[in-house]
Coordinates of N, CA, C and O and ligand atoms in Angstrom, one line a residue:
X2 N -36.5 -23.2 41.0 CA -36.7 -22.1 41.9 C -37.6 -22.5 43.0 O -38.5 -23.4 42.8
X3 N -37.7 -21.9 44.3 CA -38.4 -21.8 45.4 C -39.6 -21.7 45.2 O -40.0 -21.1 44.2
X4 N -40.6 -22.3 46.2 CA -41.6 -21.5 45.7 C -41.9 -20.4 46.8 O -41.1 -20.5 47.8
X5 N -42.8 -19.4 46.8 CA -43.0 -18.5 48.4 C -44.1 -19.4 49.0 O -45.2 -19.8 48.7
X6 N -43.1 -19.4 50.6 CA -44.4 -19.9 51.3 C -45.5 -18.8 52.0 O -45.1 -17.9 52.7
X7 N -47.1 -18.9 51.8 CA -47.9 -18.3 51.5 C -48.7 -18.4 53.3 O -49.1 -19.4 54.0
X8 N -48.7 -16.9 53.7 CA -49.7 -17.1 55.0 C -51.3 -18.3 54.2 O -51.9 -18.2 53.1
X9 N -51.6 -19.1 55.5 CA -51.4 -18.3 57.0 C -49.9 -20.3 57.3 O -49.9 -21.2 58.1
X10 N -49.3 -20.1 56.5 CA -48.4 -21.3 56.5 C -47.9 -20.9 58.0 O -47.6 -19.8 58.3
X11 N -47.9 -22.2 59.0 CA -47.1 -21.7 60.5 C -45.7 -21.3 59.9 O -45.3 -20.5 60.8
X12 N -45.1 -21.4 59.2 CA -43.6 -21.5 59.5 C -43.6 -19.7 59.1 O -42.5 -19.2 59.2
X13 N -44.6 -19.0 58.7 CA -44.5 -17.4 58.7 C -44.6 -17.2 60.1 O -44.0 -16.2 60.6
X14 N -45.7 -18.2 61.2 CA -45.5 -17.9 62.4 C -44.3 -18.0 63.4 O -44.5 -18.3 64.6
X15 N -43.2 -17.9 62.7 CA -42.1 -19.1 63.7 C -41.0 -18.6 64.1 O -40.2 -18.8 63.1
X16 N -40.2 -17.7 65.1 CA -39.0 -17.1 65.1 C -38.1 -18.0 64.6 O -37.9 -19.0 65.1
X17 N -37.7 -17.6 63.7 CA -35.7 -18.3 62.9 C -35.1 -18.0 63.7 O -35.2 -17.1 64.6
X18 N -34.1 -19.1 63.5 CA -32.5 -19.6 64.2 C -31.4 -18.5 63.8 O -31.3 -18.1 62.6
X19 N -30.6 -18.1 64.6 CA -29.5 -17.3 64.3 C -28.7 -18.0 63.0 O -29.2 -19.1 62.7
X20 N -27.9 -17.7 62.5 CA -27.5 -18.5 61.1 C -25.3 -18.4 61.7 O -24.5 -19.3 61.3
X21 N -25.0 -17.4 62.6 CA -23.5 -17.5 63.2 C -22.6 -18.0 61.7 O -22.8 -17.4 60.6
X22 N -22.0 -18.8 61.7 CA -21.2 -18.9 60.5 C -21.1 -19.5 59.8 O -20.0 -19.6 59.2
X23 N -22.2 -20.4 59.5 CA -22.7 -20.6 58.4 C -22.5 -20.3 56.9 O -23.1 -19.3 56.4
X24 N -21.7 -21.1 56.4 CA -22.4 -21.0 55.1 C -23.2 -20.4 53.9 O -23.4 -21.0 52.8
X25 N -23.7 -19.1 54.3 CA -25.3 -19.3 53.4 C -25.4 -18.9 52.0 O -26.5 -18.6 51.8
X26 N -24.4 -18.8 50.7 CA -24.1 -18.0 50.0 C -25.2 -18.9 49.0 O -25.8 -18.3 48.1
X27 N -25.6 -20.1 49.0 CA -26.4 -21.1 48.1 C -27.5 -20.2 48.4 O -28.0 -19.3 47.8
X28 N -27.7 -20.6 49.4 CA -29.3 -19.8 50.2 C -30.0 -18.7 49.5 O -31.1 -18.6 49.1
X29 N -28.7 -17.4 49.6 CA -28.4 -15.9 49.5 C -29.1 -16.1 47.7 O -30.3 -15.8 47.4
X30 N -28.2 -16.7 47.0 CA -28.5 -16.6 45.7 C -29.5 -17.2 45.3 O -29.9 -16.9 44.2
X31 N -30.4 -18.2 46.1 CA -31.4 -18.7 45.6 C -32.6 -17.6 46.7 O -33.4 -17.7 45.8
X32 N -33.0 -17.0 47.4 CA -33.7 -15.8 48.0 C -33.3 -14.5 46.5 O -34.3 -14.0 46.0
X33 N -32.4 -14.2 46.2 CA -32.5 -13.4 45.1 C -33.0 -13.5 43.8 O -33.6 -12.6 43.1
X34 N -32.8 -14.7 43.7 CA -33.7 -15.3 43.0 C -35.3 -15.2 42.6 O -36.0 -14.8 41.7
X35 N -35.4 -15.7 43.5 CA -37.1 -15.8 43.9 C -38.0 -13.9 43.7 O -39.1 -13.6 43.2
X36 N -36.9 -13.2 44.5 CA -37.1 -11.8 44.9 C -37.5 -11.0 43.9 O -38.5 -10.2 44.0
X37 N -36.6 -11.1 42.8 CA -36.5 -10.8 41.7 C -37.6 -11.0 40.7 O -38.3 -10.3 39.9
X38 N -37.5 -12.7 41.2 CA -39.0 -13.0 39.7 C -40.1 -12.7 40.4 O -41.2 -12.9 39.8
X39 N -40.2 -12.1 41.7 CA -41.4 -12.6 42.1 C -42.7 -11.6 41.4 O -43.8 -12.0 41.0
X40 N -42.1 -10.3 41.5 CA -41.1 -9.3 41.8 C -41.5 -8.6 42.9 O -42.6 -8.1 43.2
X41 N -39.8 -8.7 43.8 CA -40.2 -7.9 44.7 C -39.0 -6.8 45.3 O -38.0 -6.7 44.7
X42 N -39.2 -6.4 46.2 CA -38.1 -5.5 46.9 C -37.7 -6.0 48.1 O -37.3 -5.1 48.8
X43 N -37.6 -7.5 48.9 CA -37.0 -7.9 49.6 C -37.9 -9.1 50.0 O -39.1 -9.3 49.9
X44 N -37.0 -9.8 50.6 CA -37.4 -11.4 51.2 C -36.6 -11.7 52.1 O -35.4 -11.3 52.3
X45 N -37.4 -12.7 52.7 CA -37.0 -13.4 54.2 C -37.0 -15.1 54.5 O -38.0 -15.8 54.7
X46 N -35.9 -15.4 54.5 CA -35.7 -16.8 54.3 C -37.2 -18.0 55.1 O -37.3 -19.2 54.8
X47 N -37.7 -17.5 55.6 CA -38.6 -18.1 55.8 C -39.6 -17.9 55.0 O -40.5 -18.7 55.3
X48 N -39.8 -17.1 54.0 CA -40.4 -17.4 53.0 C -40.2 -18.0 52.0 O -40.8 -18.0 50.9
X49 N -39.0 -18.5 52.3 CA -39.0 -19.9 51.1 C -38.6 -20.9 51.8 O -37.8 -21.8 51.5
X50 N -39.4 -20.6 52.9 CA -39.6 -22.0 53.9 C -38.0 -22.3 54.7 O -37.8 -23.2 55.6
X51 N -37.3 -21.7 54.4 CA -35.9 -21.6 55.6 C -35.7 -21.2 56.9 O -35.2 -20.1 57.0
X52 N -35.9 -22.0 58.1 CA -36.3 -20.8 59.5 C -34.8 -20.3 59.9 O -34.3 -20.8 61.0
X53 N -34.0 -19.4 59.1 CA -33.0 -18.8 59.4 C -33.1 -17.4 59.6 O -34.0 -16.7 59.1
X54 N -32.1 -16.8 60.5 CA -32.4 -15.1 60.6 C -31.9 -14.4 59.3 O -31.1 -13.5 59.6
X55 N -32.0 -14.6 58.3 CA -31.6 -13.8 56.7 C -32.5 -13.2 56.4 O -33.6 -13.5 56.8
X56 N -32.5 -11.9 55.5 CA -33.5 -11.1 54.5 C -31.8 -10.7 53.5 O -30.6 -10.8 53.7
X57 N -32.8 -10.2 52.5 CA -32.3 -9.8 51.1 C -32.9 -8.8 50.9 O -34.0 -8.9 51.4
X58 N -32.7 -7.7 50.5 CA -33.4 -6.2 50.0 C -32.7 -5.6 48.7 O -31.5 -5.6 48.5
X59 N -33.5 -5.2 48.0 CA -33.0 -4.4 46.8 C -34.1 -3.2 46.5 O -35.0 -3.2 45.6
X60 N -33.6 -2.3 47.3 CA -35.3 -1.1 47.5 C -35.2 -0.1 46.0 O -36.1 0.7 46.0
X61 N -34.4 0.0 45.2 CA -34.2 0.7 44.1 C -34.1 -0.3 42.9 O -33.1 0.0 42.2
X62 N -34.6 -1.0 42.6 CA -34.2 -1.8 41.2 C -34.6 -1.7 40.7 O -34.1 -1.6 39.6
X63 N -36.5 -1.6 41.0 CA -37.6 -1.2 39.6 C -37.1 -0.1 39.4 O -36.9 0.0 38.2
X64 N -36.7 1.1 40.3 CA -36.5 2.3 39.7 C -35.6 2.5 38.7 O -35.8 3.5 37.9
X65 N -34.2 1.6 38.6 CA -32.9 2.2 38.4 C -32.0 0.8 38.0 O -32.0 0.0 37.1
X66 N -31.2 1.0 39.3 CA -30.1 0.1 38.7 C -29.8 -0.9 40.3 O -30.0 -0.3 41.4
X67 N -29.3 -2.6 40.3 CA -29.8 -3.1 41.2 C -28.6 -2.8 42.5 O -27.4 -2.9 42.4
X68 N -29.2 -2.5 43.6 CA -28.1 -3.0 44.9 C -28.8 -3.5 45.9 O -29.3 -3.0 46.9
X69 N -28.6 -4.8 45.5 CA -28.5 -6.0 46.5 C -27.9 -5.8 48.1 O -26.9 -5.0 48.5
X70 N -28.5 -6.4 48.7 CA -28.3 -5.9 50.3 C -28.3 -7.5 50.9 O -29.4 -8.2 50.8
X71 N -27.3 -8.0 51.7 CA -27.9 -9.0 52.2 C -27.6 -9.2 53.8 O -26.4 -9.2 54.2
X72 N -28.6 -9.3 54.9 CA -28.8 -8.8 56.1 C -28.4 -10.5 56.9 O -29.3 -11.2 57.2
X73 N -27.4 -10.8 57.2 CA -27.7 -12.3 58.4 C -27.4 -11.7 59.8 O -26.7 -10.7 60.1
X74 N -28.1 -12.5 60.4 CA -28.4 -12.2 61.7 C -28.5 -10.7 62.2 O -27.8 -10.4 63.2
X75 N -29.5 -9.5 61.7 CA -30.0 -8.6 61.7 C -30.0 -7.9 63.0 O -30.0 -8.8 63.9
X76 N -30.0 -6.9 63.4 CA -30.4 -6.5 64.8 C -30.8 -5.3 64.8 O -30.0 -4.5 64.3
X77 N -32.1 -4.6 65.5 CA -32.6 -2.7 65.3 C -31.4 -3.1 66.6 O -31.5 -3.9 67.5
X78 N -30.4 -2.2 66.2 CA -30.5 -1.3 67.9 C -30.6 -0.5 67.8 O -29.7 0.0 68.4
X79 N -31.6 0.7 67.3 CA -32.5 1.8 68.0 C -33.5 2.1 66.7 O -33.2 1.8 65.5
X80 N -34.7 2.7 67.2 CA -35.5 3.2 66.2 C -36.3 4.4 66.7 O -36.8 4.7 67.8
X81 N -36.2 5.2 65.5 CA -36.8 7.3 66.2 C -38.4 6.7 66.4 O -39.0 5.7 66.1
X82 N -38.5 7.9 67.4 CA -39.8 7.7 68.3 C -40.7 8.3 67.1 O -42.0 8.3 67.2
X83 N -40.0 8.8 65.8 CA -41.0 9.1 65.4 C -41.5 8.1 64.3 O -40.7 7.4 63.7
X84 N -42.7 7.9 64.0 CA -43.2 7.1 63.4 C -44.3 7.5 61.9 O -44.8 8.5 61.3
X85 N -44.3 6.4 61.7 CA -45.1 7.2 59.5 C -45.9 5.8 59.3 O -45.6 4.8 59.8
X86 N -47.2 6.0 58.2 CA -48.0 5.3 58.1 C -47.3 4.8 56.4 O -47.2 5.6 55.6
X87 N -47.1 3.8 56.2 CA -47.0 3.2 55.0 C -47.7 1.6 54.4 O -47.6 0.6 55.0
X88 N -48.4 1.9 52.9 CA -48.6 0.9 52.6 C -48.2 -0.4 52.4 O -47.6 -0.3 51.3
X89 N -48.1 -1.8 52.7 CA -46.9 -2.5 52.5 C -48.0 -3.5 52.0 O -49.1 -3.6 52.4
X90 N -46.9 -4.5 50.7 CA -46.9 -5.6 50.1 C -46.5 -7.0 50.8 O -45.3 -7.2 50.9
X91 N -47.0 -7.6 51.1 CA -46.1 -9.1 51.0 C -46.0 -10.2 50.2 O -47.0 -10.8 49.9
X92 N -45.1 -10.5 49.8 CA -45.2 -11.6 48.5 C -45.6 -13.0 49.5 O -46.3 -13.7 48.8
X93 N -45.5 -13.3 50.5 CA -46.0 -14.2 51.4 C -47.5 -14.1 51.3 O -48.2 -15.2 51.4
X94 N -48.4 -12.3 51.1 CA -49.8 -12.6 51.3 C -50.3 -11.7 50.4 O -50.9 -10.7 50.6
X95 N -50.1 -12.4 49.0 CA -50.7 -11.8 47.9 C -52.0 -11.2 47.6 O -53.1 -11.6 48.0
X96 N -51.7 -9.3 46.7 CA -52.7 -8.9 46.7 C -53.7 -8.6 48.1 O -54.9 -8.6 48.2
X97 N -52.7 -8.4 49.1 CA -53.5 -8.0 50.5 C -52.2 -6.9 51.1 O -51.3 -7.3 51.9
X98 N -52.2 -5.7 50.7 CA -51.4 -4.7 50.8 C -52.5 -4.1 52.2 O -53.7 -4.0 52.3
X99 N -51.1 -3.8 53.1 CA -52.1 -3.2 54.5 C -51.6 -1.8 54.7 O -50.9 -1.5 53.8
X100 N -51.8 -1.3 55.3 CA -51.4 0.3 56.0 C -50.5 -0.1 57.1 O -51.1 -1.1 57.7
X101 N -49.6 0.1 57.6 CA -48.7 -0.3 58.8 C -47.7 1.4 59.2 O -47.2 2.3 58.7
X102 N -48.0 0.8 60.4 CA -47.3 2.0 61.1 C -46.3 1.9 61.8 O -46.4 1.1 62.7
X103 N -45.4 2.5 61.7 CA -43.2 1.7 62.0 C -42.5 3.3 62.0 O -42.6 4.4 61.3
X104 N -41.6 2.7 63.3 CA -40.8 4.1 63.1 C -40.1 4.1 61.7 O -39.9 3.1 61.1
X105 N -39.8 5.5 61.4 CA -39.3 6.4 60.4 C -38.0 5.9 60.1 O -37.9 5.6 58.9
X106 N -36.6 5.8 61.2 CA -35.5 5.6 60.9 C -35.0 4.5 61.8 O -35.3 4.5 63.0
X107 N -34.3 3.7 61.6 CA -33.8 2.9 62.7 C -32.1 2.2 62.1 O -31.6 2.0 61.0
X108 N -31.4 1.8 63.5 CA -30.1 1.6 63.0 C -29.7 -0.2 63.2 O -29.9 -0.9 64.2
X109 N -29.3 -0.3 62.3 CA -29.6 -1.5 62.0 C -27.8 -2.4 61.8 O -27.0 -2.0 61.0
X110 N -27.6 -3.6 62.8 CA -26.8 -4.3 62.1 C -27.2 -5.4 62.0 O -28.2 -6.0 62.4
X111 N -25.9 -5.9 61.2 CA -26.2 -7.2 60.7 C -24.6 -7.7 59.8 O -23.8 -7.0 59.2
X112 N -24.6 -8.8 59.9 CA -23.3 -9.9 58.9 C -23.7 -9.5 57.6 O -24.8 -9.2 57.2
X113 N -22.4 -9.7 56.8 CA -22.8 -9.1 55.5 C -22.4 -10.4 55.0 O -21.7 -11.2 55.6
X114 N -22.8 -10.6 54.0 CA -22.1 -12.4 53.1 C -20.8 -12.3 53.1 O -20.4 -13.4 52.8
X115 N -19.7 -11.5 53.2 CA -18.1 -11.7 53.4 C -17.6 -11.8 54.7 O -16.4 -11.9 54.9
X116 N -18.8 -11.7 56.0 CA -18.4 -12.0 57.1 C -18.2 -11.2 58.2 O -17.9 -11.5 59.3
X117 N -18.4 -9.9 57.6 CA -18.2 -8.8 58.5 C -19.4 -7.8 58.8 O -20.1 -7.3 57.9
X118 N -19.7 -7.4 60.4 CA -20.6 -7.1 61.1 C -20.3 -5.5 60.8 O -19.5 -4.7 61.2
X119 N -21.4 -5.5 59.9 CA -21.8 -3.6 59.9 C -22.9 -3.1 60.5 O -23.8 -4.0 60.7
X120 N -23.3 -1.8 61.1 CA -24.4 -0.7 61.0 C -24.6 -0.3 60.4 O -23.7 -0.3 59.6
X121 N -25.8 0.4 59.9 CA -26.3 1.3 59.1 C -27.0 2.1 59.4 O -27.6 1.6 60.3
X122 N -27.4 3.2 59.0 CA -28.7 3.9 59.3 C -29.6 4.1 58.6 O -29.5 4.7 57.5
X123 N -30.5 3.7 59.0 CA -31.8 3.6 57.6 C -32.7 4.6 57.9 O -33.1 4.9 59.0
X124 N -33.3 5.3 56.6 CA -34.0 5.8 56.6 C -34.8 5.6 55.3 O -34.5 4.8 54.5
X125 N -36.3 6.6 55.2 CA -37.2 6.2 54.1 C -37.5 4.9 54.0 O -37.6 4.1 54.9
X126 N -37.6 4.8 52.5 CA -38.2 3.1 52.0 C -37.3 1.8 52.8 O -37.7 0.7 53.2
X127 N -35.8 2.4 52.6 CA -35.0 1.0 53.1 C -35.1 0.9 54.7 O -34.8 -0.2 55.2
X128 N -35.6 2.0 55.5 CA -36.1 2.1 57.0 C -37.0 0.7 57.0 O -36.8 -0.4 57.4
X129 N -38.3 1.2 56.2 CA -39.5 0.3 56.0 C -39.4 -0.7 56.0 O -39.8 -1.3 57.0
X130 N -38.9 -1.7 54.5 CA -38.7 -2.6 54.2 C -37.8 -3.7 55.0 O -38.1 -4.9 55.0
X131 N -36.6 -2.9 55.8 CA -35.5 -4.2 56.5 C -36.9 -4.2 57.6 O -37.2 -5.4 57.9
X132 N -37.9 -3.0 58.5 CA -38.3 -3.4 59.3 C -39.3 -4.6 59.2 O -39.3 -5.6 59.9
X133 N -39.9 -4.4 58.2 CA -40.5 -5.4 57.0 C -40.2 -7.1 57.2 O -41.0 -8.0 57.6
X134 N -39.0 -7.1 56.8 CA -38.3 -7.8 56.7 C -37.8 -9.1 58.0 O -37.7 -10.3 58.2
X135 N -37.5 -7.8 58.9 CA -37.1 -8.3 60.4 C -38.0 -8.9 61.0 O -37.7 -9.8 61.6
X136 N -39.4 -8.5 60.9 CA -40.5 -9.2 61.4 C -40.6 -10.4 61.1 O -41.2 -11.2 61.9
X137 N -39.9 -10.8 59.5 CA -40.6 -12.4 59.3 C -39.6 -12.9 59.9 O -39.7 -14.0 59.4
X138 N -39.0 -12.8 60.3 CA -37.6 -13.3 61.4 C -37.7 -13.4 62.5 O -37.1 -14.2 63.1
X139 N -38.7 -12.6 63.1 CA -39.7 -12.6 64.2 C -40.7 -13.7 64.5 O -41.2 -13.9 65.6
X140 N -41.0 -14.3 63.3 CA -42.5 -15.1 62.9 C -43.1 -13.9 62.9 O -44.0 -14.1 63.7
X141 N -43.3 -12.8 62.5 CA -44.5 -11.4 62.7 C -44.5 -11.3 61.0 O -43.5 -11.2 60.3
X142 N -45.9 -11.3 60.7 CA -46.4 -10.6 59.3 C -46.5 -9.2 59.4 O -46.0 -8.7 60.4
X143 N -47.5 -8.2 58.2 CA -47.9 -7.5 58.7 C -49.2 -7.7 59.4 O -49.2 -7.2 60.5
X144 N -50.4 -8.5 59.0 CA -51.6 -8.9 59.9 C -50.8 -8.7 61.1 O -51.7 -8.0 61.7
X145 N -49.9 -8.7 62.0 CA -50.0 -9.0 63.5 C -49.4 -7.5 63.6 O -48.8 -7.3 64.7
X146 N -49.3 -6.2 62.7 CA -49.0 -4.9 63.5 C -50.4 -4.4 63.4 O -50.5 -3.4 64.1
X147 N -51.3 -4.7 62.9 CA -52.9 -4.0 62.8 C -53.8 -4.4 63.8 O -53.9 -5.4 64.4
X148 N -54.5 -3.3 63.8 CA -55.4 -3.5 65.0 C -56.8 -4.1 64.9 O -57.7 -3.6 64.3
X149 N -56.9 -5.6 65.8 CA -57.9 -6.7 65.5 C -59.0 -6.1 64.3 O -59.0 -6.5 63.1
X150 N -59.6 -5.5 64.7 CA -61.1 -4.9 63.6 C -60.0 -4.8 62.0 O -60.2 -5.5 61.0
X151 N -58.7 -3.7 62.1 CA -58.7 -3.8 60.8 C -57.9 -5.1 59.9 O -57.9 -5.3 58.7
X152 N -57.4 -5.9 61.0 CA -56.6 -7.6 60.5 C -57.8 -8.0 59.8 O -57.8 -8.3 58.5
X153 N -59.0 -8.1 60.5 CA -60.5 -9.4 60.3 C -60.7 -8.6 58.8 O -60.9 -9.3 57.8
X154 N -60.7 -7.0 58.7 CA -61.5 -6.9 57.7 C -60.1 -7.3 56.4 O -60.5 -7.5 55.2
X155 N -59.2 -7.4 56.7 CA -58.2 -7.8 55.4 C -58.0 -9.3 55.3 O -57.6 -10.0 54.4
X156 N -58.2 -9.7 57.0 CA -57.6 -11.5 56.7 C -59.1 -12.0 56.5 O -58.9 -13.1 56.0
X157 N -59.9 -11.9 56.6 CA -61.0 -12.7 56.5 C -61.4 -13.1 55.3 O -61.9 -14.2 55.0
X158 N -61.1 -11.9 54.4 CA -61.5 -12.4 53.1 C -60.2 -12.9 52.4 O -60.4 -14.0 52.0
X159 N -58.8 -12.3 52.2 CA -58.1 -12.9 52.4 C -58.1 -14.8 52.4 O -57.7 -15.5 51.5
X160 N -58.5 -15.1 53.8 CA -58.4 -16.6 53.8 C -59.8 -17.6 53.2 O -59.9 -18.8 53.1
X161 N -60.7 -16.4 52.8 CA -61.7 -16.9 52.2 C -61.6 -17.3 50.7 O -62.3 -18.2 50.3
X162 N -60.7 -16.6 49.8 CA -60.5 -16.4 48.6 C -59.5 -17.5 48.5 O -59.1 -17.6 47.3
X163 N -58.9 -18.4 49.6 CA -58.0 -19.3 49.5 C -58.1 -20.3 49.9 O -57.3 -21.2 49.9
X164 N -59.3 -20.2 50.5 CA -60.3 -22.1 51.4 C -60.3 -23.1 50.2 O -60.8 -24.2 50.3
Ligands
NI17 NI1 -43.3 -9.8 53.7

């Protein structure tokens, strides 16, 4: 299995390559993989060191029962002006959960693994998470939506605990 690659690794800093028609179903199953044991509720191929535009999500599985989601070549076309404060995880930056602030609902497409280009509309946790998600596709963690004073006081020690 993969391992996760761990800020402040550049390749979390790095916009991914569109993936177009590609292949990726080896990829897809090894990203679920990883997601799963890690444990988490979604991943982004550049954290297992892949600079492709892919994420994986499964925002209900601890709860319940699993549905896999798999996002290639992603796109917000629109997000509500209204916006909500949530705490987020990264399996990229362990045990450093931040407060991040993201709009509420946004519509989202993206290639599905059989090849065909859907929308969706997201809301709640699965809103969160693809935005989540899209960022590391971006090269954007969360450290880069927080505002400098509160990044220093979470990355500083953060990168101190890992010198
Ligand atoms: Ni993350």
């Amino acid at each position: 299995m993969r391992d996760i690659v761990l800020w402040p690794d550049p390749r979390l800093s790095t916009p991914c390559a569109p993936v177009g028609s590609e292949d990726v179903s080896h990829l897809v199953t090894e990203m679920f993989e990883v997601m799963y044991a890690a444990p988490g509720r979604g991943l982004a191929a550049p954290q297992i060191g892949v600079l492709k535009r892919i994420f994986v999500m499964d925002c209900g599985w601890k709860e319940g029962d699993m549905t896999p989601v798999v996002c290639i070549d992603p796109e917000i076309l629109w997000s509500s002006e209204a916006t909500g404060e949530m705490t987020e995880g990264c399996l990229s930056i362990p045990e450093t959960p931040a407060t991040v602030t993201r709009p509420l609902e946004i519509r989202l497409a993206f290639t599905t693994l059989a090849g065909t280009r859907e929308e969706h509309h997201l809301t709640g946790f699965e809103a969160r998470c693809a935005q989540h998600e899209y960022d590391h596709l971006e090269g954007r963690v969360i450290f880069d939506r927080l505002a400098p004073d509160l990044r220093a006081a979470l990355e500083t020690p953060y990168l101190k605990a890992r010198a």
